[in-house]
Amino acid sequence: SGGIMGDNNKDLTHFWNSTCKAASGGREGGGGRRRTLAVSKFRIPDAGAFVDHFLRGPLDYVDRKGQTQMLGGQESRGVLRKISDMLEVIMKRMDTLSKLGNTTDSHRLDELSSALDRIQPIGLVERIQAIAQNMSDMAVRVEQILQRNMASNRVRDGTLGQCETPKDPRYPNCVSKMDWMRARWTSDPCYAFYGVDGSDCSFLIYLSEVEWFCPPLAWRNQTATPTLKPRPKTQAVFRSDIGTLLEQLGTGKESLSFMKRRMRMLAAQWASAARRLDDKLRNHWREQKTILVHVGFLTEESGDVFSPKVLKGGPLGEMVQWADILTVLHVLGHNLKISVSLKELHGFLGVPPGRGSCPLTGPLPFDLIYTDYHGLQQMKQHLGLSLRKQKCRVRVIDTFGTEPAYNHEEYATLHGFRTNWGYWNLRGQQYMTMFPHTPDNSFMGFVAEELDETERPNIQRNKVKNMAVVYGKETSMWKGKENFLAVLHRYMEIHGTVYYETHRPPEVPAFVKNHGLLPQQELQQLLRKAKLFIGFGFPYEGPAPLEAIANGCIFLQPKFNPPHSSLNHDFFRGKPTSRKVSSQHPYAEQYIGRPHVITVDFNNTEEFDATIREIMNSEVEPFLPYEYTCEGMLERVHAYIQKQDFCSPEAPFPPGNSSSTWLGGPPSPFTLLPNSSSLTWASNSSAYASWPPLSCAAASGFAGGPVEAFSALDFQCEALETEMNHLLPAFSAEHAECGLQQDPLLFSCAGSGAKYQRLCPCRDYRVGQVALCRDCL
C-alpha cells in the first residue's frame, strides 16, 4: 500500500526482513523471528490497513469533559484483528525466508536480491518506530476500554447511581479528590495495585477504604474491620553475643566493614557494661521493642559518599556513632531490622509498588524507627501519606542538632529558617545528637574505649612527655598551620596520621613523623604513648578528642573569636541550627575542661608557647565521662526507649483560664528557689505526667500557667500577648510585655533576642549523665 508493500511475496518478505534488520541493529533471521513473536498478540489483516492506520497517528480524541475517547470502537477492534492476521502471514513468510537462507539455490537468492534492490527504504526506521509507539499506545487504550466496559457492566448489574460522588459535609475533600483521581490515577501504579481501574466506582472504593477522603459506601459488602490485637509484650533480655548483629549488618561496603571491626573491638566492653546495668535495673521489667534501623547516608541513592573515603581519611564520626547505636540496641535485647539500601527499606515497610502516592493499609510492624535525614527523606518518598501516622515513632540521628525554629515548617518558611534540613514538624527530642548541645534535642552520643584498672598505671608509666599527635587526617586540615606547628616543634616531637598514597603530602612539614592512616587499635597505641593531642579547629565535635583524653592525653584546641555559626562560617551554613560554637570541641571545653582540655587562641604566639610549656610540666590521669562509656550509653538509650513516647497525646497543661483562678485565689503552682531566679513546683501542686519529670518552670512557657511564673519572678506584665515566636515565653522590659508561646513545637531554649528576657525550663541531672534527671530511670 502506498508504494511500500505490494502483493508480491518476495516484496513482502523483503519488507519484513528489512524492518527486523533495521530495528535489531542488523540481525537477520532469528532476530526478526523474535520480534514477530513479541508483537504477535495483535491482529491485523494486510499491509494496507497496517500502514494506513498506524502511520496516521493516534486513534483517540479528548472530549469536552476532558476524558479520552476511542474513535469507532468496532472499527478499532477490527483493526486489531487485522493486525494480528497480518503478523501471522509475516511470520509464515519469515519461516520461508529462513528455509531459503539455508539452501544453496543461488537462482532464488538472486531473485530475492533483485527484489530487495527495487525497494528504497528511505525513512523506514523512523516509520517503524512510529508504528511501534502507536501499537504500544493502542494496547494501553484497549486495556482502558476493557476496564471501562467492566465498570459499565457493574453499573448495568445493579450499581447504577451508587457510584455518584457523595456530598457529605464530613468529607469536604471527596469531590476534589474524585476529580484528581479521574485525571491522575495512572500517575502511580499503586492505585491499580489497590484495584483502581479508571471507573468512578473504583475511585470511590479507594478513597473510602484505602484513603479517608470519602465516606464508606453503603452498597459495599463491608464486614466489620477486625480489631487489631496489640502484639504481646515480651521482656527484653540483655545480650552479650554480637554474632547475630554482625550477620544482620551484611557486607559489600568498606563502611560496613569499618563498623563491624569497631563492634568486634568493643564487644567485651559492651558485655561487661550490660552485666553492670542489668544489676542496676534488676527490679525493672523492660519491654522488648521491634526497631527498624535505616542508615540512609549509606544507601547508593543518597550517594554513599562515606564508603569510598573510609580508607582515605574521610570523616568516620558518623560511622562510629551508627556502629555504637546498632550495638546498644542489640545489647539491650531489642528485635532489630537493619536496612542500608532502598530495596531493604522497601521490603521492611511493605509499601505497595509505585512512587509512594498511596498509604499503607495496615500498621507498620515497628515500635521505633531510627534513621537520619537522608533516610527520613527516603521514607517520605516510599511511605507517602502513611509517614504522617508513623512520624511519632521516628528518631533522627542528627549530629549537630535541629532547633525548633528550623523544625517547624510553616514558621521556618515564613521567618527565614528554612534550610535543606529540618522542617519535619517533629517533636524536638526526636532529634538525637552526637553531643549534648541543647535540651531541645535528645543526646544519643557514642562510646570511647575504656581502660581497665590494670591498663591505667601502665599508660602513665609509658607516656612520652615530649610527644604530640595532631588531630587531622586530611591534608586540607594542615594548610596555614605552619606558624604554631613551628612553635610546638621547639618543644615536642610531632606525629601525624595523614592519608597519603605514594609520598608525603606537601602540606605536612618535614619535621612531622607521619604514620599514614592507622587502624583503630594502632591509633590507640599511639595515643597511649603521646602526651598531647592537638586540634587544628576542624573537624568540629568529633569522637577522636574523647578517645585521646580516655588514653591519658591532654587535648589542646583553638578558641574561636568570634564563635563560628551559620552566620559567619560556610560549614554551618544551611544546617538547622543557630548555635554558636566557641571552640573546635565545645563539649570537651565545657563539660571536661582543665586539666584534660585546654582551649587557647592559637593566633596568640605568646599564649600558645606558654601553654605548651605548661602541658609539658603537667600530668593527667586518663579520663572518660560516664555518659561516653558503654554502660552510660546503655543506661541513656534504655531510658529513652522505655520512657520517651511521642505517639500518645501530650500531657495537658493547666487550662488557659486557670490563671485567673490562681491570681489572688489559691496559691501559685510555682515557688521561687532560695537565692535563685529559678522556680520549682509548689508542694501543694500536682505534677503533670511527663518524661522527663517536670521540674522548675518546665510547663510555664505554654498557654496555661505562665502568668504565675512571670509573677513569681517579679515580672510585672502590663500586656500579655500569645504568638508563634521561637523566643517566647519571654519578658520585654522596654514595654513591660509578657509573651506566651502559642505553638508547643516552637517552645525552645535556643536563640536569643536583644529585647527579650527569656523564660526557660530547667531540671536536675545525674552526675556524669547530663541527658537524664535524677528520677529519669
Tab-separated table of C-alpha atoms in Angstrom, residues 76-361:
chain	number	residue	atom	x	y	z
A	76	SER	CA	-10.693	-0.226	16.160
A	77	ARG	CA	-11.356	-3.812	17.191
A	78	GLY	CA	-11.415	-4.703	13.506
A	79	VAL	CA	-8.085	-3.009	13.048
A	80	LEU	CA	-6.632	-5.044	15.880
A	81	ARG	CA	-7.892	-8.283	14.344
A	82	LYS	CA	-6.368	-7.288	11.029
A	83	ILE	CA	-3.015	-6.522	12.689
A	84	SER	CA	-2.869	-9.988	14.141
A	85	ASP	CA	-3.740	-11.684	10.843
A	86	MET	CA	-1.126	-9.612	9.069
A	87	LEU	CA	1.596	-10.566	11.541
A	88	GLU	CA	0.729	-14.248	11.264
A	89	VAL	CA	1.217	-14.001	7.493
A	90	ILE	CA	4.521	-12.236	8.063
A	91	MET	CA	5.689	-14.958	10.436
A	92	LYS	CA	4.937	-17.634	7.824
A	93	ARG	CA	6.881	-15.642	5.249
A	94	MET	CA	9.759	-15.440	7.722
A	95	ASP	CA	9.713	-19.238	8.054
A	96	THR	CA	10.010	-19.471	4.281
A	97	LEU	CA	12.837	-16.960	4.270
A	98	SER	CA	14.666	-18.885	6.972
A	99	LYS	CA	14.475	-22.091	4.958
A	100	LEU	CA	15.549	-20.237	1.843
A	101	GLY	CA	18.616	-18.912	3.626
A	102	ASN	CA	19.690	-22.458	4.434
A	103	THR	CA	19.647	-23.710	0.811
A	104	THR	CA	22.213	-23.345	-1.878
A	105	ASP	CA	19.710	-22.323	-4.544
A	106	SER	CA	21.641	-19.378	-5.925
A	107	HIS	CA	18.949	-18.646	-8.507
A	108	ARG	CA	16.257	-17.959	-5.887
A	109	LEU	CA	18.708	-15.899	-3.842
A	110	ASP	CA	19.377	-13.776	-6.939
A	111	GLU	CA	15.618	-13.195	-7.346
A	112	LEU	CA	15.391	-12.104	-3.687
A	113	SER	CA	18.353	-9.767	-4.139
A	114	SER	CA	16.692	-8.203	-7.199
A	115	ALA	CA	13.501	-7.643	-5.216
A	116	LEU	CA	15.436	-6.002	-2.395
A	117	ASP	CA	17.100	-3.650	-4.883
A	118	ARG	CA	13.696	-2.411	-6.095
A	119	ILE	CA	12.733	-1.180	-2.598
A	120	GLN	CA	14.003	2.193	-1.366
A	121	PRO	CA	13.829	2.055	2.455
A	122	ILE	CA	14.083	5.837	2.865
A	123	GLY	CA	12.750	6.822	6.316
A	124	LEU	CA	11.848	3.194	7.003
A	125	VAL	CA	13.341	3.042	10.517
A	126	GLU	CA	11.511	6.215	11.541
A	127	ARG	CA	8.237	4.809	10.222
A	128	ILE	CA	8.740	1.515	12.047
A	129	GLN	CA	9.457	3.370	15.301
A	130	ALA	CA	6.257	5.352	14.872
A	131	ILE	CA	4.361	2.118	14.214
A	132	ALA	CA	5.789	0.510	17.353
A	133	GLN	CA	4.857	3.517	19.502
A	134	ASN	CA	1.317	3.569	18.157
A	135	MET	CA	0.975	-0.167	18.773
A	136	SER	CA	2.038	0.386	22.396
A	137	ASP	CA	-0.426	3.254	22.783
A	138	MET	CA	-3.138	1.083	21.203
A	139	ALA	CA	-2.532	-1.652	23.772
A	140	VAL	CA	-2.961	0.811	26.650
A	141	ARG	CA	-6.140	2.236	25.165
A	142	VAL	CA	-7.674	-1.160	24.546
A	143	GLU	CA	-6.944	-2.070	28.163
A	144	GLN	CA	-8.709	1.122	29.296
A	145	ILE	CA	-11.705	0.294	27.053
A	146	LEU	CA	-11.964	-3.145	28.608
A	147	GLN	CA	-11.778	-1.676	32.105
A	148	ARG	CA	-14.496	0.852	31.306
A	149	ASN	CA	-16.632	-1.915	29.829
A	150	MET	CA	-16.223	-3.875	33.060
A	151	ALA	CA	-17.218	-0.795	35.032
A	152	SER	CA	-20.254	-0.321	32.754
A	153	ASN	CA	-21.240	-3.920	33.285
A	154	ARG	CA	-21.172	-3.385	37.025
A	155	VAL	CA	-23.456	-0.397	36.631
A	156	ARG	CA	-25.883	-2.447	34.491
A	157	ASP	CA	-25.754	-5.212	37.072
A	158	GLY	CA	-27.380	-3.052	39.713
A	159	THR	CA	-24.994	-0.380	40.988
A	160	LEU	CA	-26.472	2.363	38.762
A	161	GLY	CA	-26.340	5.657	40.675
A	162	GLN	CA	-24.390	4.189	43.520
A	163	CYS	CA	-21.053	5.475	42.219
A	164	GLU	CA	-22.049	9.123	42.181
A	165	THR	CA	-19.751	11.302	44.264
A	166	PRO	CA	-21.397	11.746	47.686
A	167	LYS	CA	-21.916	15.260	49.041
A	168	ASP	CA	-21.147	14.704	52.701
A	169	PRO	CA	-20.062	17.742	54.785
A	170	ARG	CA	-17.989	15.413	56.957
A	171	TYR	CA	-15.857	14.636	53.897
A	172	PRO	CA	-15.356	18.058	52.237
A	173	ASN	CA	-12.447	16.911	50.051
A	174	CYS	CA	-14.239	13.958	48.447
A	175	VAL	CA	-15.306	15.845	45.297
A	176	SER	CA	-11.900	17.340	44.612
A	177	LYS	CA	-10.166	14.013	45.264
A	178	MET	CA	-12.519	12.293	42.795
A	179	ASP	CA	-11.636	14.886	40.148
A	180	TRP	CA	-7.943	14.329	40.868
A	181	MET	CA	-8.299	10.553	40.571
A	182	ARG	CA	-10.086	10.850	37.216
A	183	ALA	CA	-7.246	12.940	35.843
A	184	ARG	CA	-4.224	11.335	37.512
A	185	TRP	CA	-4.974	7.783	38.631
A	186	THR	CA	-2.463	6.365	36.147
A	187	SER	CA	0.342	8.562	37.552
A	188	ASP	CA	1.315	5.902	40.105
A	189	PRO	CA	0.995	2.103	39.752
A	190	CYS	CA	-0.010	1.844	43.413
A	191	TYR	CA	-3.585	2.894	42.566
A	192	ALA	CA	-4.021	-0.073	40.230
A	193	PHE	CA	-2.436	-2.252	42.936
A	194	TYR	CA	-5.367	-1.291	45.180
A	195	GLY	CA	-7.934	-2.092	42.468
A	196	VAL	CA	-8.444	1.274	40.784
A	197	ASP	CA	-9.382	0.662	37.134
A	198	GLY	CA	-10.447	4.081	35.837
A	199	SER	CA	-14.102	3.842	36.869
A	200	ASP	CA	-15.809	6.141	39.344
A	201	CYS	CA	-16.758	3.112	41.439
A	202	SER	CA	-13.141	2.110	41.848
A	203	PHE	CA	-12.206	5.696	42.725
A	204	LEU	CA	-14.835	5.825	45.453
A	205	ILE	CA	-13.855	2.453	46.847
A	206	TYR	CA	-10.235	3.539	47.019
A	207	LEU	CA	-10.956	6.965	48.523
A	208	SER	CA	-13.231	5.487	51.186
A	209	GLU	CA	-11.439	2.268	52.065
A	210	VAL	CA	-7.726	2.859	51.390
A	211	GLU	CA	-7.627	6.594	52.000
A	212	TRP	CA	-10.106	8.551	54.110
A	213	PHE	CA	-11.397	11.340	51.883
A	214	CYS	CA	-14.830	9.861	51.038
A	215	PRO	CA	-17.494	8.257	53.268
A	216	PRO	CA	-17.923	4.461	53.437
A	217	LEU	CA	-20.143	3.104	50.650
A	218	ALA	CA	-23.379	1.533	51.873
A	219	TRP	CA	-23.616	-0.898	48.935
A	220	ARG	CA	-20.210	-2.408	49.627
A	221	ASN	CA	-20.241	-5.757	51.391
A	222	GLN	CA	-18.217	-4.473	54.284
A	223	THR	CA	-17.549	-6.696	57.198
A	224	ALA	CA	-16.613	-5.141	60.477
A	225	THR	CA	-12.980	-4.163	60.477
A	226	PRO	CA	-11.231	-6.657	62.702
A	227	THR	CA	-9.747	-5.103	65.780
A	228	LEU	CA	-6.005	-5.383	65.591
A	229	LYS	CA	-4.819	-7.081	68.701
A	230	PRO	CA	-1.708	-5.488	70.121
A	231	ARG	CA	1.362	-7.639	69.924
A	232	PRO	CA	2.019	-9.461	73.170
A	233	LYS	CA	4.628	-7.689	75.231
A	234	THR	CA	7.902	-9.533	75.602
A	235	GLN	CA	10.615	-8.868	78.126
A	236	ALA	CA	13.906	-7.601	76.761
A	237	VAL	CA	16.945	-9.580	77.872
A	238	PHE	CA	20.494	-8.227	77.719
A	239	ARG	CA	22.707	-9.856	75.089
A	240	SER	CA	26.439	-10.408	75.373
A	241	ASP	CA	26.991	-12.040	71.954
A	242	ILE	CA	27.092	-9.739	68.905
A	243	GLY	CA	27.350	-12.539	66.316
A	244	THR	CA	23.779	-12.188	65.029
A	245	LEU	CA	24.198	-8.408	64.805
A	246	LEU	CA	27.297	-8.784	62.620
A	247	GLU	CA	25.382	-11.147	60.310
A	248	GLN	CA	22.478	-8.691	60.014
A	249	LEU	CA	24.746	-5.807	59.065
A	250	GLY	CA	25.836	-7.544	55.868
A	251	THR	CA	28.874	-6.966	53.672
A	252	GLY	CA	29.926	-5.299	50.438
A	253	LYS	CA	30.801	-1.799	51.653
A	254	GLU	CA	34.001	-0.631	53.298
A	255	SER	CA	31.875	1.469	55.649
A	256	LEU	CA	30.106	-1.676	56.884
A	257	SER	CA	33.457	-3.429	57.338
A	258	PHE	CA	34.674	-0.473	59.422
A	259	MET	CA	31.572	-0.597	61.612
A	260	LYS	CA	31.896	-4.354	62.120
A	261	ARG	CA	35.560	-4.024	63.114
A	262	ARG	CA	34.553	-1.465	65.719
A	263	MET	CA	31.792	-3.708	67.054
A	264	ARG	CA	34.219	-6.610	67.476
A	265	MET	CA	36.828	-4.387	69.144
A	266	LEU	CA	34.366	-3.187	71.816
A	267	ALA	CA	32.347	-6.406	72.192
A	268	ALA	CA	33.878	-7.369	75.552
A	269	GLN	CA	33.272	-3.885	76.993
A	270	TRP	CA	29.640	-3.943	75.873
A	271	ALA	CA	29.132	-7.349	77.516
A	272	SER	CA	30.680	-6.198	80.783
A	273	ALA	CA	28.647	-2.968	80.800
A	274	ALA	CA	25.431	-4.909	80.128
A	275	ARG	CA	26.035	-7.057	83.212
A	276	ARG	CA	26.553	-3.971	85.395
A	277	LEU	CA	23.427	-2.231	84.091
A	278	ASP	CA	21.414	-5.429	84.463
A	279	ASP	CA	22.385	-5.486	88.140
A	280	LYS	CA	21.384	-1.822	88.489
A	281	LEU	CA	17.971	-2.437	86.851
A	282	ARG	CA	17.320	-5.825	88.431
A	283	ASN	CA	13.802	-4.912	89.593
A	284	HIS	CA	12.784	-3.201	86.355
A	285	TRP	CA	10.806	-5.024	83.666
A	286	ARG	CA	11.958	-3.880	80.216
A	287	GLU	CA	9.731	-4.275	77.180
A	288	GLN	CA	11.334	-5.639	74.026
A	289	LYS	CA	10.722	-3.302	71.094
A	290	THR	CA	10.722	-4.103	67.387
A	291	ILE	CA	13.009	-1.493	65.828
A	292	LEU	CA	13.787	-0.602	62.223
A	293	VAL	CA	17.232	0.943	61.754
A	294	HIS	CA	17.637	2.547	58.305
A	295	VAL	CA	21.066	4.116	57.747
A	296	GLY	CA	20.121	6.452	54.906
A	297	PHE	CA	23.522	8.057	54.287
A	298	LEU	CA	24.991	4.649	53.391
A	299	THR	CA	22.457	3.950	50.618
A	300	GLU	CA	23.553	4.206	46.998
A	301	GLU	CA	20.628	6.550	46.301
A	302	SER	CA	22.000	9.128	48.780
A	303	GLY	CA	25.429	8.949	47.136
A	304	ASP	CA	27.109	6.925	49.903
A	305	VAL	CA	29.953	9.433	49.968
A	306	PHE	CA	31.441	7.895	53.117
A	307	SER	CA	32.295	4.372	51.968
A	308	PRO	CA	34.942	5.394	49.380
A	309	LYS	CA	36.581	7.705	51.956
A	310	VAL	CA	36.945	5.175	54.753
A	311	LEU	CA	40.397	4.171	53.543
A	312	LYS	CA	41.442	7.739	52.679
A	313	GLY	CA	40.937	9.572	55.964
A	314	GLY	CA	37.370	10.654	55.367
A	315	PRO	CA	35.010	11.509	58.225
A	316	LEU	CA	34.322	8.446	60.345
A	317	GLY	CA	32.420	10.083	63.213
A	318	GLU	CA	29.015	9.214	61.771
A	319	MET	CA	30.013	5.574	61.269
A	320	VAL	CA	31.411	5.385	64.810
A	321	GLN	CA	28.090	6.640	66.150
A	322	TRP	CA	25.945	4.351	63.986
A	323	ALA	CA	28.049	1.309	64.902
A	324	ASP	CA	27.504	2.106	68.580
A	325	ILE	CA	23.770	2.754	68.123
A	326	LEU	CA	23.291	-0.620	66.449
A	327	THR	CA	25.310	-2.308	69.173
A	328	VAL	CA	23.480	-0.653	72.059
A	329	LEU	CA	20.053	-1.565	70.641
A	330	HIS	CA	21.194	-5.159	70.131
A	331	VAL	CA	22.794	-5.494	73.582
A	332	LEU	CA	19.674	-4.047	75.250
A	333	GLY	CA	17.823	-7.031	73.795
A	334	HIS	CA	15.566	-5.460	71.188
A	335	ASN	CA	14.408	-7.002	67.903
A	336	LEU	CA	16.255	-5.209	65.075
A	337	LYS	CA	15.734	-4.944	61.331
A	338	ILE	CA	18.678	-3.212	59.646
A	339	SER	CA	18.480	-1.504	56.262
A	340	VAL	CA	21.316	0.110	54.294
A	341	SER	CA	19.581	0.119	50.879
A	342	LEU	CA	16.257	1.254	49.439
A	343	LYS	CA	15.444	-2.326	48.451
A	344	GLU	CA	15.765	-3.445	52.076
A	345	LEU	CA	13.771	-0.445	53.279
A	346	HIS	CA	11.009	-1.134	50.762
A	347	GLY	CA	10.772	-4.750	51.909
A	348	PHE	CA	10.649	-3.900	55.612
A	349	LEU	CA	7.990	-1.213	55.162
A	350	GLY	CA	5.784	-3.396	52.935
A	351	VAL	CA	4.704	-0.445	50.820
A	352	PRO	CA	2.659	-1.011	47.628
A	353	PRO	CA	4.583	-0.866	44.337
A	354	GLY	CA	4.876	2.550	42.784
A	355	ARG	CA	6.056	6.012	43.662
A	356	GLY	CA	4.744	6.315	47.210
A	357	SER	CA	1.453	8.090	46.459
A	358	CYS	CA	-0.685	5.519	48.281
A	359	PRO	CA	-0.777	4.958	52.029
A	360	LEU	CA	-0.288	1.657	53.793
A	361	THR	CA	-3.486	-0.177	54.692
